[in-house]
mmCIF file of N, CA and C in Angstrom:
data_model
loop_
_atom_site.group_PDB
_atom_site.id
_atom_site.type_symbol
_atom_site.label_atom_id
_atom_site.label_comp_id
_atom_site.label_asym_id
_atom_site.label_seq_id
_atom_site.Cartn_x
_atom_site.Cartn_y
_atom_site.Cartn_z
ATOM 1 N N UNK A 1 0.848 -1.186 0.000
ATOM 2 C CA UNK A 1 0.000 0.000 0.000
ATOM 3 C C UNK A 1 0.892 1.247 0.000
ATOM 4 N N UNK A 2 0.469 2.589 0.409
ATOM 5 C CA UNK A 2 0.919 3.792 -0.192
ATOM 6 C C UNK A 2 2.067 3.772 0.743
ATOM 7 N N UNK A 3 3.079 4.564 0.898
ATOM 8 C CA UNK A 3 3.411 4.875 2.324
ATOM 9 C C UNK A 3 3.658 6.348 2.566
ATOM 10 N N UNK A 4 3.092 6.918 1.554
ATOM 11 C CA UNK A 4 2.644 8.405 1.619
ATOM 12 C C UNK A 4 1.903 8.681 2.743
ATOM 13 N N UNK A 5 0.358 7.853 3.087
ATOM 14 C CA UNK A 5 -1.000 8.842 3.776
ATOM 15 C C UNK A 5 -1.450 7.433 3.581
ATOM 16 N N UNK A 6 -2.439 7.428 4.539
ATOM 17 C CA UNK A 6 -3.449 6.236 4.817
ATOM 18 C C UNK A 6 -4.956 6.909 4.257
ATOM 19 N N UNK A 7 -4.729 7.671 4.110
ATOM 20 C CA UNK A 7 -5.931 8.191 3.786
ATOM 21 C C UNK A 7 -6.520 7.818 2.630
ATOM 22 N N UNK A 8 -7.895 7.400 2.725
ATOM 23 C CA UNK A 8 -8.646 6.614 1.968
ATOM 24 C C UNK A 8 -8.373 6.834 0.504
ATOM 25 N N UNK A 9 -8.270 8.296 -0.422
ATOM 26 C CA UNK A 9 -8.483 8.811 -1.177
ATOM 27 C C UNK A 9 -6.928 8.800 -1.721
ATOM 28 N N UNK A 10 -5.971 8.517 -1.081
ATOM 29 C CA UNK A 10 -4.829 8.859 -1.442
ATOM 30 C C UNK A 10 -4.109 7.074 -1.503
ATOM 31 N N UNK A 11 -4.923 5.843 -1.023
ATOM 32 C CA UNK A 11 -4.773 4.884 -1.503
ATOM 33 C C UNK A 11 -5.569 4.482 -2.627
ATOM 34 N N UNK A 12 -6.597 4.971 -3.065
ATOM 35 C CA UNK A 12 -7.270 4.952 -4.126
ATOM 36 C C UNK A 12 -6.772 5.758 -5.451
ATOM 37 N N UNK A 13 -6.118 6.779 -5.604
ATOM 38 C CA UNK A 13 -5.291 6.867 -6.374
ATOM 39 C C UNK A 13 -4.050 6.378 -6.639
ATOM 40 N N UNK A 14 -3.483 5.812 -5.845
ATOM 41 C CA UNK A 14 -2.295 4.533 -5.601
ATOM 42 C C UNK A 14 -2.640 3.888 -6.668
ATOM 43 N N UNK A 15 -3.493 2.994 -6.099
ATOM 44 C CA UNK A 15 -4.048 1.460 -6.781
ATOM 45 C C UNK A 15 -4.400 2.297 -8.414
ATOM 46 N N UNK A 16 -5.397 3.373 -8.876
ATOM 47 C CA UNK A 16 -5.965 3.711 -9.814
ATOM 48 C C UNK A 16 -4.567 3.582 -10.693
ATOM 49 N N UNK A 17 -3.407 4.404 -10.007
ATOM 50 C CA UNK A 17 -2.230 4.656 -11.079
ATOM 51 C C UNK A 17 -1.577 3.339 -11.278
ATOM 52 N N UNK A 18 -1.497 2.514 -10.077
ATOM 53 C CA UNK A 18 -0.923 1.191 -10.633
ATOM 54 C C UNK A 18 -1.763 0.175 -11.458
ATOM 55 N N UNK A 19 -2.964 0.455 -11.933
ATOM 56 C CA UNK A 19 -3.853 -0.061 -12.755
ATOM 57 C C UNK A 19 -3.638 0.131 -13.961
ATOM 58 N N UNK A 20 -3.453 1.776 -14.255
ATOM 59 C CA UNK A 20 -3.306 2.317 -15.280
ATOM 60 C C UNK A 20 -1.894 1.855 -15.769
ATOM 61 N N UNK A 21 -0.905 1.760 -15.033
ATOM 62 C CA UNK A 21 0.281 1.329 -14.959
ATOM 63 C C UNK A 21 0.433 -0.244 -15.728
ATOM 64 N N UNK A 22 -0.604 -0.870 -15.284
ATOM 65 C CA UNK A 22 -0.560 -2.253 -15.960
ATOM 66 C C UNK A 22 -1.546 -2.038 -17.362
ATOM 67 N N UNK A 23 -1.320 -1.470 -17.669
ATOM 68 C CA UNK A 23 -2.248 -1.344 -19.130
ATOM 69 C C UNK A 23 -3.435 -1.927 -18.864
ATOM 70 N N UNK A 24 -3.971 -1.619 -17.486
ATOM 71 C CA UNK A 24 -5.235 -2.705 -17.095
ATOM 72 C C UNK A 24 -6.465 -2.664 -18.183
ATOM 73 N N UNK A 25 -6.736 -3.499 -18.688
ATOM 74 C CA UNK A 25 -8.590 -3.010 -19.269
ATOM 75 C C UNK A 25 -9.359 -2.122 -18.514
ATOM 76 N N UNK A 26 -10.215 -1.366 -19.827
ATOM 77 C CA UNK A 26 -11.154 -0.655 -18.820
ATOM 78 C C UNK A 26 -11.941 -0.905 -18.592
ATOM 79 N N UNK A 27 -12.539 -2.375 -18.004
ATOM 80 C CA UNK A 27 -12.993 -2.680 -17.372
ATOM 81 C C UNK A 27 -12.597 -2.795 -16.009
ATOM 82 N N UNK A 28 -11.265 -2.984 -15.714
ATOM 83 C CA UNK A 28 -10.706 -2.868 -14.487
ATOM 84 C C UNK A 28 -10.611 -1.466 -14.270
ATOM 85 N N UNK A 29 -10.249 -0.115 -15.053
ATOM 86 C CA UNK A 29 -10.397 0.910 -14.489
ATOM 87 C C UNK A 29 -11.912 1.816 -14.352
ATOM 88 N N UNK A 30 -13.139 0.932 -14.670
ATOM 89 C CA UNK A 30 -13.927 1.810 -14.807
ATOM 90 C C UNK A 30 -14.754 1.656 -12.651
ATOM 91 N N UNK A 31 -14.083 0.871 -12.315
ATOM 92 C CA UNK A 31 -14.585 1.447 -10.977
ATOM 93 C C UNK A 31 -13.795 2.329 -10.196
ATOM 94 N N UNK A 32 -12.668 2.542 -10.668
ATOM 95 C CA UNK A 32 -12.145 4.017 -9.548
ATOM 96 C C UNK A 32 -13.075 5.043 -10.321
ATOM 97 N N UNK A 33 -13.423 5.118 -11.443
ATOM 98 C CA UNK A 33 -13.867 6.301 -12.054
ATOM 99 C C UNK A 33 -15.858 6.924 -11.563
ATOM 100 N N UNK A 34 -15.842 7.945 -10.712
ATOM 101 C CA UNK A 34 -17.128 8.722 -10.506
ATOM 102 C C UNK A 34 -17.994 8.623 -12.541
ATOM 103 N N UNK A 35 -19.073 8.578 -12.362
ATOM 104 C CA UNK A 35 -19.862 8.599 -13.534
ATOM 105 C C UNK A 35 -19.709 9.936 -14.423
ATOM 106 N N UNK A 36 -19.609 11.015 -13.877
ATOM 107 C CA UNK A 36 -19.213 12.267 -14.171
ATOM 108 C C UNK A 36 -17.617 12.125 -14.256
ATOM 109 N N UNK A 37 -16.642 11.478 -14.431
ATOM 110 C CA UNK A 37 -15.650 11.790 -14.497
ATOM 111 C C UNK A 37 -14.994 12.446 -15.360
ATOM 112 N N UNK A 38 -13.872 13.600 -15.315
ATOM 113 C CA UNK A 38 -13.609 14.276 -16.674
ATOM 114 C C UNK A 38 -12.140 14.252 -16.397
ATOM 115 N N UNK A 39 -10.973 14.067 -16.920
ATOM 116 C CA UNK A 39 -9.507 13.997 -17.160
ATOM 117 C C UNK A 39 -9.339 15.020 -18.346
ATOM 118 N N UNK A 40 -8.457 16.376 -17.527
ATOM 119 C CA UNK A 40 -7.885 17.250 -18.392
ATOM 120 C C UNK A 40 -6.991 17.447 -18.685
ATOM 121 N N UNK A 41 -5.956 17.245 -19.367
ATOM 122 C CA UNK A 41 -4.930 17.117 -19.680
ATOM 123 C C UNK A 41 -4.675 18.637 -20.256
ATOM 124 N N UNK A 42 -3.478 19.679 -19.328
ATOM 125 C CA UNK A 42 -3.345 21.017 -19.418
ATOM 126 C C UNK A 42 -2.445 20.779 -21.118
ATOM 127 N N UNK A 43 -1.640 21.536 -21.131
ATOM 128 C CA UNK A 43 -1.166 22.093 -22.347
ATOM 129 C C UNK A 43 0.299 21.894 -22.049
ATOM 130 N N UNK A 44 0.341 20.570 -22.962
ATOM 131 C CA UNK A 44 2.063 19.943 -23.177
ATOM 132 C C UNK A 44 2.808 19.333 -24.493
ATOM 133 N N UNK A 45 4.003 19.001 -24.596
ATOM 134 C CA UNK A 45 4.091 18.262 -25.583
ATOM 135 C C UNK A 45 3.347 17.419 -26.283
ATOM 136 N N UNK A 46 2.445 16.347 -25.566
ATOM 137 C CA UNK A 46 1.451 15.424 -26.278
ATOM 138 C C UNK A 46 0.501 16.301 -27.014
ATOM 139 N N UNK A 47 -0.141 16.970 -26.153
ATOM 140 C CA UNK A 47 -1.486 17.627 -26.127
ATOM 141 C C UNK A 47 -1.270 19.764 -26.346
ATOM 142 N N UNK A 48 -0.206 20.014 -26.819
ATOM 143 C CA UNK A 48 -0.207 21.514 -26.662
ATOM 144 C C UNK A 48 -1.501 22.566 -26.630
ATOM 145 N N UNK A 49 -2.593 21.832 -26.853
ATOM 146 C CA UNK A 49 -3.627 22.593 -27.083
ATOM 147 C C UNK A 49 -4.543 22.267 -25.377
ATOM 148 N N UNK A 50 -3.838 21.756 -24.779
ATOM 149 C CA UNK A 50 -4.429 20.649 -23.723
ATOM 150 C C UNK A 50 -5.082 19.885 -24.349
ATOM 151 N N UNK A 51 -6.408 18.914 -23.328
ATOM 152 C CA UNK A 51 -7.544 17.630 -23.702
ATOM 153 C C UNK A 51 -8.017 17.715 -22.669
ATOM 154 N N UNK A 52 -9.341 17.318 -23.072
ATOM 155 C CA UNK A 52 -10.389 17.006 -21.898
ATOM 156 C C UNK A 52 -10.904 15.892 -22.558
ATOM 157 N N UNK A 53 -11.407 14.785 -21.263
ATOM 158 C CA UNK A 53 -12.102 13.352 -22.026
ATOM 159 C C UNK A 53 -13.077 13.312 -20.455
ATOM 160 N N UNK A 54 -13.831 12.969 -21.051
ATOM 161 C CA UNK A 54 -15.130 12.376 -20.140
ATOM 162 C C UNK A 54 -14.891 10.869 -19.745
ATOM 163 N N UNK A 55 -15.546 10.363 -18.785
ATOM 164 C CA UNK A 55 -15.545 8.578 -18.255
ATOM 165 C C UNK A 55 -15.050 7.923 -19.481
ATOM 166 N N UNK A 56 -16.281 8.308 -20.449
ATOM 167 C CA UNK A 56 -16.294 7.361 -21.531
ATOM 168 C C UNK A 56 -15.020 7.233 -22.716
ATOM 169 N N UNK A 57 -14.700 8.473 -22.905
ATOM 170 C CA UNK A 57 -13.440 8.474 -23.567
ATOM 171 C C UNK A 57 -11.986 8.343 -23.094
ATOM 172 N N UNK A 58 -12.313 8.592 -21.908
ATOM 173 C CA UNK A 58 -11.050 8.408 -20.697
ATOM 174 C C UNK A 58 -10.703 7.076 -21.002
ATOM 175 N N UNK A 59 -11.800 5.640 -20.804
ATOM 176 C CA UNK A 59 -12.161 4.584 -20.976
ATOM 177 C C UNK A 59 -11.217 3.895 -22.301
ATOM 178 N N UNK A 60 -11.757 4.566 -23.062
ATOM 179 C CA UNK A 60 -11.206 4.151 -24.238
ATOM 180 C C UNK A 60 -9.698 4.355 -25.024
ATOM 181 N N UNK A 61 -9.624 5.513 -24.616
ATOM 182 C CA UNK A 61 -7.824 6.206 -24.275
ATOM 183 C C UNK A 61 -7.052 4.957 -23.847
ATOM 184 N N UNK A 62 -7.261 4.182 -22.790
ATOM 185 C CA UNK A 62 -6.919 3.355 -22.345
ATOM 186 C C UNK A 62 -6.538 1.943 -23.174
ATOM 187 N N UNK A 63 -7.816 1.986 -23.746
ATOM 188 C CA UNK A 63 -7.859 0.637 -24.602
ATOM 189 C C UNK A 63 -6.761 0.761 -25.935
ATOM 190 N N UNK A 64 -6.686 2.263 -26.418
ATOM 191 C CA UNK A 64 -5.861 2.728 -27.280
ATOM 192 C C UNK A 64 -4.620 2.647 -26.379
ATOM 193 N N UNK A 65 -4.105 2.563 -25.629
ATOM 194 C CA UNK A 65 -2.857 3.054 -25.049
ATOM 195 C C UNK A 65 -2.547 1.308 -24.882
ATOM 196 N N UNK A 66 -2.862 0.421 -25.038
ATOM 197 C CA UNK A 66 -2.762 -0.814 -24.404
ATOM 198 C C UNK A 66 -1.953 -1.055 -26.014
ATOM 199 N N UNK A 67 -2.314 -0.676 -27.424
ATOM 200 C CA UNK A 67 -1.796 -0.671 -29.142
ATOM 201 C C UNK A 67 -0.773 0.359 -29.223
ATOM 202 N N UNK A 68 -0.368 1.295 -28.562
ATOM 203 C CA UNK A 68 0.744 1.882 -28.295
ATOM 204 C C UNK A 68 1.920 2.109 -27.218
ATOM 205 N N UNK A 69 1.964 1.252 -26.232
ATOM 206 C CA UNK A 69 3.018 0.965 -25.609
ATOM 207 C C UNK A 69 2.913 -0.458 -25.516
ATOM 208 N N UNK A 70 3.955 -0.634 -25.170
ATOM 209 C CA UNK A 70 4.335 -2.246 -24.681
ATOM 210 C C UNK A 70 4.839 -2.017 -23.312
ATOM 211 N N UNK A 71 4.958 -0.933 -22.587
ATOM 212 C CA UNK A 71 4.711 -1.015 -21.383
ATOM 213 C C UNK A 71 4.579 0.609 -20.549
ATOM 214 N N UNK A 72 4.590 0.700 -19.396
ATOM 215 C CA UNK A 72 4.264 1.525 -18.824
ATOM 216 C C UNK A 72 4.855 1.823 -16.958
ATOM 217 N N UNK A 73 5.174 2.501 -16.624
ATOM 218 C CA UNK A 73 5.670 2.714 -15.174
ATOM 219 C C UNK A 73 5.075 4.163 -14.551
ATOM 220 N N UNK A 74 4.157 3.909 -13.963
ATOM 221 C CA UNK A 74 4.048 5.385 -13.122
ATOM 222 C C UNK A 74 4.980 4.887 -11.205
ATOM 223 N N UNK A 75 5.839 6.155 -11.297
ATOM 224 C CA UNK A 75 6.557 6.119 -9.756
ATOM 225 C C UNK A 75 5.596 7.132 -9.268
ATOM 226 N N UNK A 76 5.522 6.704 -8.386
ATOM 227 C CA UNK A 76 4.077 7.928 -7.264
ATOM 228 C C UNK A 76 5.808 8.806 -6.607
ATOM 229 N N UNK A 77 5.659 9.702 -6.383
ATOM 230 C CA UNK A 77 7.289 10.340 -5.885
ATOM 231 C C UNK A 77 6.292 10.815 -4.141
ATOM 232 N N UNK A 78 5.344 11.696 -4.347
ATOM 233 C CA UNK A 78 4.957 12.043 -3.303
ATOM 234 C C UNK A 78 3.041 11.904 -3.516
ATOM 235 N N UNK A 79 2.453 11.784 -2.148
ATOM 236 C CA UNK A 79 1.022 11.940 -2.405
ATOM 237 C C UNK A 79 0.272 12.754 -1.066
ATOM 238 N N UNK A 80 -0.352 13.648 -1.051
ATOM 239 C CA UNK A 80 -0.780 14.369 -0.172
ATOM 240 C C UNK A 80 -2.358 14.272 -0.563
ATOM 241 N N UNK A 81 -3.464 14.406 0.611
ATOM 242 C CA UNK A 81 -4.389 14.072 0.882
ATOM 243 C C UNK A 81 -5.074 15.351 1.407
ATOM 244 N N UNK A 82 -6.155 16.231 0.912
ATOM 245 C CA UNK A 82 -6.961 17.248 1.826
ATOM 246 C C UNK A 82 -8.197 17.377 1.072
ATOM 247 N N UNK A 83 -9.258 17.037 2.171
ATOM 248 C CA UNK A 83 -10.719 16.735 1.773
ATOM 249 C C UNK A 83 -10.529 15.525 0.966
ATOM 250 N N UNK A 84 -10.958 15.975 0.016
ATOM 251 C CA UNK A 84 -11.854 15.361 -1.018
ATOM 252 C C UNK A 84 -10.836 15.980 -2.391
ATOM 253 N N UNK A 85 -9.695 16.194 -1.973
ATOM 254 C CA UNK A 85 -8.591 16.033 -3.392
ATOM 255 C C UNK A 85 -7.594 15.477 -2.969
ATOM 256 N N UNK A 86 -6.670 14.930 -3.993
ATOM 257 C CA UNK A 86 -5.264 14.265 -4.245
ATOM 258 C C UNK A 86 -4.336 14.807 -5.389
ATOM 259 N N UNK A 87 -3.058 15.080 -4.332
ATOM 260 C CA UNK A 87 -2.359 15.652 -5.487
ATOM 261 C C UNK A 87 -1.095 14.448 -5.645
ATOM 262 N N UNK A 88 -1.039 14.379 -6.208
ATOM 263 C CA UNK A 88 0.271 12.989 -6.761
ATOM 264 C C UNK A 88 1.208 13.917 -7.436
ATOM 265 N N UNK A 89 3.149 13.497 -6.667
ATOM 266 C CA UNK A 89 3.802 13.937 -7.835
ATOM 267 C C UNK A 89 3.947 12.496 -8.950
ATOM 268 N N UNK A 90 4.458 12.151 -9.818
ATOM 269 C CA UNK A 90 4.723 11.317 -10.351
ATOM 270 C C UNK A 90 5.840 11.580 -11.771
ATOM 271 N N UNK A 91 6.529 9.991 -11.445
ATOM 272 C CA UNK A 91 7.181 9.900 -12.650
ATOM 273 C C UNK A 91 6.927 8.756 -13.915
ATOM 274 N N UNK A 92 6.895 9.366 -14.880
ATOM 275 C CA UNK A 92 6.344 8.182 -15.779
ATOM 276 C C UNK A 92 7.631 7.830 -16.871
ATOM 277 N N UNK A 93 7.190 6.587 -17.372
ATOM 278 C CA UNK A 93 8.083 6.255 -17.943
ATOM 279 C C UNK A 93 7.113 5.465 -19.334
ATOM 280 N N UNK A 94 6.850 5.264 -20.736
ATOM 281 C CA UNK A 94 6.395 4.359 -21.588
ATOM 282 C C UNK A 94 7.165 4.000 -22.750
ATOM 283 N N UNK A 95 7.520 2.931 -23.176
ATOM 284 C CA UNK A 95 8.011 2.091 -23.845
ATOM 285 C C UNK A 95 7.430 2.010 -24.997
ATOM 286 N N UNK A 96 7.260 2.702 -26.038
ATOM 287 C CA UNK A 96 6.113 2.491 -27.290
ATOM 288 C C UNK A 96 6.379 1.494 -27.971
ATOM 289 N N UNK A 97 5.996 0.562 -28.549
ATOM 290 C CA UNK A 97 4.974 -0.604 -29.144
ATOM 291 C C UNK A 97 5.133 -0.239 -30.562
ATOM 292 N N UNK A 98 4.833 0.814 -30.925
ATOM 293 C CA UNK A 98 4.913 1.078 -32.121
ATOM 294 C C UNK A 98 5.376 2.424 -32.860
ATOM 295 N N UNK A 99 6.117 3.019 -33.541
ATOM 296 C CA UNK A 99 6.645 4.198 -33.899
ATOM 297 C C UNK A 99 5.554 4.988 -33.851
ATOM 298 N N UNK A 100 6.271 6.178 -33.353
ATOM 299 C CA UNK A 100 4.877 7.561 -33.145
ATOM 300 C C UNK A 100 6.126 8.767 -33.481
ATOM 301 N N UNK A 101 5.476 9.134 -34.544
ATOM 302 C CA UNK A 101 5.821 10.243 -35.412
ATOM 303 C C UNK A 101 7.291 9.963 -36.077
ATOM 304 N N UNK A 102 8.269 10.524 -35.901
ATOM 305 C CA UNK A 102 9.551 9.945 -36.104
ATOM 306 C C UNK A 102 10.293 9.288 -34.561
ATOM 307 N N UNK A 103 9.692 8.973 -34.061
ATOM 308 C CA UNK A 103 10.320 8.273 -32.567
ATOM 309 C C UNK A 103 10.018 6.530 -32.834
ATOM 310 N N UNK A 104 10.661 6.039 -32.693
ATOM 311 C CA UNK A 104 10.788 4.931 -33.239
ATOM 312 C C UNK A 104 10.046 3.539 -32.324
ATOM 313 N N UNK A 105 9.390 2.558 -32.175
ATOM 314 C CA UNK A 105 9.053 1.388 -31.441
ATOM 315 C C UNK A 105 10.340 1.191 -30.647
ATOM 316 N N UNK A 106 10.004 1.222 -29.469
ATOM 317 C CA UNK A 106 11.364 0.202 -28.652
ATOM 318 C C UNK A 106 11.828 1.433 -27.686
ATOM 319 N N UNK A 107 11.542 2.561 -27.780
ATOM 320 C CA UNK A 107 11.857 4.046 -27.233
ATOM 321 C C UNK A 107 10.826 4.583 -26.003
ATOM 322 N N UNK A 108 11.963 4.937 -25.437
ATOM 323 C CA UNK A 108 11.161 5.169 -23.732
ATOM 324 C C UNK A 108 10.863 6.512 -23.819
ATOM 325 N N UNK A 109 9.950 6.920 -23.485
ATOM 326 C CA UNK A 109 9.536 8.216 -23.358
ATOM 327 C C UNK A 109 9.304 8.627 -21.918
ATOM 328 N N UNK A 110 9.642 9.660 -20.979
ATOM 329 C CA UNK A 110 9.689 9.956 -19.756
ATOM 330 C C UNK A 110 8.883 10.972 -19.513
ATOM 331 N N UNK A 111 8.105 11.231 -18.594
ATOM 332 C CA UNK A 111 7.575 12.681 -17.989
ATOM 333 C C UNK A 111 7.785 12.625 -16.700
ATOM 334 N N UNK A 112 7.452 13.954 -16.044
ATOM 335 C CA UNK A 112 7.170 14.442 -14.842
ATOM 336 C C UNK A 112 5.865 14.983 -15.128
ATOM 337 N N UNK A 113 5.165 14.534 -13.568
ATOM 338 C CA UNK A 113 3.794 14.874 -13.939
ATOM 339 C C UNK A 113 3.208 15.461 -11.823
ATOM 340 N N UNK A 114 2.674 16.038 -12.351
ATOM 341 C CA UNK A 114 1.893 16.450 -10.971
ATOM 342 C C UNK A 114 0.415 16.098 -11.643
ATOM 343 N N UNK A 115 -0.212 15.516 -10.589
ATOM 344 C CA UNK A 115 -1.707 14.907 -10.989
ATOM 345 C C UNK A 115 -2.449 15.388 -9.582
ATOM 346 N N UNK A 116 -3.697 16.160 -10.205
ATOM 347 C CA UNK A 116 -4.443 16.526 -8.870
ATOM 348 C C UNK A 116 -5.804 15.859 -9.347
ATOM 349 N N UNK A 117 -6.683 14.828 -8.451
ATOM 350 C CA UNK A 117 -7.804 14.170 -8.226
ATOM 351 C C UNK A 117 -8.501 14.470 -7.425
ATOM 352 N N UNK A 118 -9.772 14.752 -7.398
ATOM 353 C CA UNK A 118 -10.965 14.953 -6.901
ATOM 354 C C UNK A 118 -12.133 14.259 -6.754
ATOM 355 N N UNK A 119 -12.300 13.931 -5.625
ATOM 356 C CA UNK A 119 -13.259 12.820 -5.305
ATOM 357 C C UNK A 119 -14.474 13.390 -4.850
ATOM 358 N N UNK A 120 -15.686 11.789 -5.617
ATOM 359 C CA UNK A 120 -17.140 12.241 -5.138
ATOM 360 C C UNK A 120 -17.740 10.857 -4.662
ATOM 361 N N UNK A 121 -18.327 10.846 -3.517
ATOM 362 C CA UNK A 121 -18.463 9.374 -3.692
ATOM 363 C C UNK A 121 -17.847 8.404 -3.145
ATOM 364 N N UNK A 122 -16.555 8.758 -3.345
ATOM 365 C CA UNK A 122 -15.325 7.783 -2.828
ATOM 366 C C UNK A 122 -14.524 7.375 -4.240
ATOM 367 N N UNK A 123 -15.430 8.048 -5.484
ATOM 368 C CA UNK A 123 -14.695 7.909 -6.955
ATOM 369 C C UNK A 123 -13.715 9.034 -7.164
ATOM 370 N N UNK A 124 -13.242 9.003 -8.174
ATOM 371 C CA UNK A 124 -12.679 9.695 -8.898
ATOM 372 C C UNK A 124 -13.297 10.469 -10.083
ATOM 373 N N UNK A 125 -13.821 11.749 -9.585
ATOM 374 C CA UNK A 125 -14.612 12.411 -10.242
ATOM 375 C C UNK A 125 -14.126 13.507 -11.517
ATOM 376 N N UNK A 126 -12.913 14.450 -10.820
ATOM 377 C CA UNK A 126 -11.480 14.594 -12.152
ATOM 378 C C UNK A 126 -10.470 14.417 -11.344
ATOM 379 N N UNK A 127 -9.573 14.345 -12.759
ATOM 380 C CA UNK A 127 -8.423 14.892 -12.709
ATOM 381 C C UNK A 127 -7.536 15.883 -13.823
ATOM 382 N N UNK A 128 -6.274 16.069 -13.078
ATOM 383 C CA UNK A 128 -6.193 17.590 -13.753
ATOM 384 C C UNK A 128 -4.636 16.971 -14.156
ATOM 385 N N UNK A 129 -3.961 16.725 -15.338
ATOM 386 C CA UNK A 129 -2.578 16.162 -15.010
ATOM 387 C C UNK A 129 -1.773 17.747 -15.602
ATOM 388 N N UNK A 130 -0.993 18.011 -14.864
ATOM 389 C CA UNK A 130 0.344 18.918 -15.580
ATOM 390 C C UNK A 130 1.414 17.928 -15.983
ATOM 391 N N UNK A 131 1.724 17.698 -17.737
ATOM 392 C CA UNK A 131 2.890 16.746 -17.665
ATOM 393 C C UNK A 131 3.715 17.400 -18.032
ATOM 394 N N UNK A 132 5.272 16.921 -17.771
ATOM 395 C CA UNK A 132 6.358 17.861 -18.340
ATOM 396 C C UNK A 132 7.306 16.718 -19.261
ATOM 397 N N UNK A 133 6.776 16.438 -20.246
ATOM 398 C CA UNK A 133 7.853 15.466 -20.902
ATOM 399 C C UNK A 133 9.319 15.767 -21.201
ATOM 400 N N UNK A 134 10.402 14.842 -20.782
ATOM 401 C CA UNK A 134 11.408 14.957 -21.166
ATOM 402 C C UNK A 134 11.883 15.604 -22.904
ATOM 403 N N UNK A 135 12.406 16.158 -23.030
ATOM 404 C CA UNK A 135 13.029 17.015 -24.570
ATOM 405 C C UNK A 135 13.442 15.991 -25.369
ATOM 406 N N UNK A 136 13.896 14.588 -25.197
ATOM 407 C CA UNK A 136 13.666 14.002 -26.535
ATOM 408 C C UNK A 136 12.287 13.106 -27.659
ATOM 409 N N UNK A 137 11.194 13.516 -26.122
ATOM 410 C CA UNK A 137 9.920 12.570 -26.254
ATOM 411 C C UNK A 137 9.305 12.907 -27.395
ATOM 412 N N UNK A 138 9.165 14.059 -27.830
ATOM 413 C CA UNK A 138 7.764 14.097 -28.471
ATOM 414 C C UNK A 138 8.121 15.542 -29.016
ATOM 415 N N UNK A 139 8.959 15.550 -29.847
ATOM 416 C CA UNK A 139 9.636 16.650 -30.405
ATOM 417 C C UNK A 139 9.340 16.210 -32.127
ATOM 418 N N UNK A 140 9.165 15.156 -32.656
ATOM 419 C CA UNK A 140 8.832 15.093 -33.694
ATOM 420 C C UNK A 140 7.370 14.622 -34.014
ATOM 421 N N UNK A 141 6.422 14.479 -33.013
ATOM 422 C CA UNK A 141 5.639 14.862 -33.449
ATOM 423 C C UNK A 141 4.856 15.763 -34.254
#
């Protein structure tokens, strides 16, 4: 379990990221997720324009991400707990599966990410990720 916080909300994003971490189906991730759930992804290398996805497309992101990496590592670095949010630092790491743009299959791509979650329910209602990808990731996109 975490060894950040015992706190309910801050082991539930634990487990959510090590789910996501295993390229789990979304069927396995659709119970951390509140019915209203929305994942915004601010404005970065992947996404410069940011993204927003609802449950349902969140869902499916997933299923797509399972045909583009061959693997995946989120490190939780720190996790803090107040109310009814979670802020996670994290480090990621993905292994792509298949060439994306001029970056080739077999190539690790790294970020730093701060992830803040908000709970309803005891779900995961959003989240907000700031990622900071490493400078060789996603430059030829």
């Amino acid at each position: 379990m975490s060894p950040f916080s015992d706190h309910p909300h801050v082991r539930t994003a634990v487990r959510y990221h090590e789910a996501v971490a295993r390229l789990a189906a979304p069927e396995e991730l659709e119970p951390f997720l509140h019915p209203d759930f929305v994942h915004t992804q601010l404005p970065n290398a992947l996404f410069p324009a940011g993204a927003a996805r609802d449950r349902a497309e969140t869902l499916a992101a997933s299923r797509q991400a399972r045909t583009l990496l061959a693997e995946q590592r989120y490190e939780v670095i720190s996790a803090v707990a107040s109310g009814d949010q979670v802020a996670l630092e994290v480090k990621w790491s993905g292994t792509l599966a298949v060439p994306f743009g001029d970056v080739p299959a077999g190539h690790v791509l790294r970020a730093h990410i701060a992830a803040l979650l908000d709970f309803r329910d005891g779900k995961i209602v959003a989240q907000r990720n700031y990622d900071c990808y490493e400078g060789q990731a996603l430059a030829a996109r």
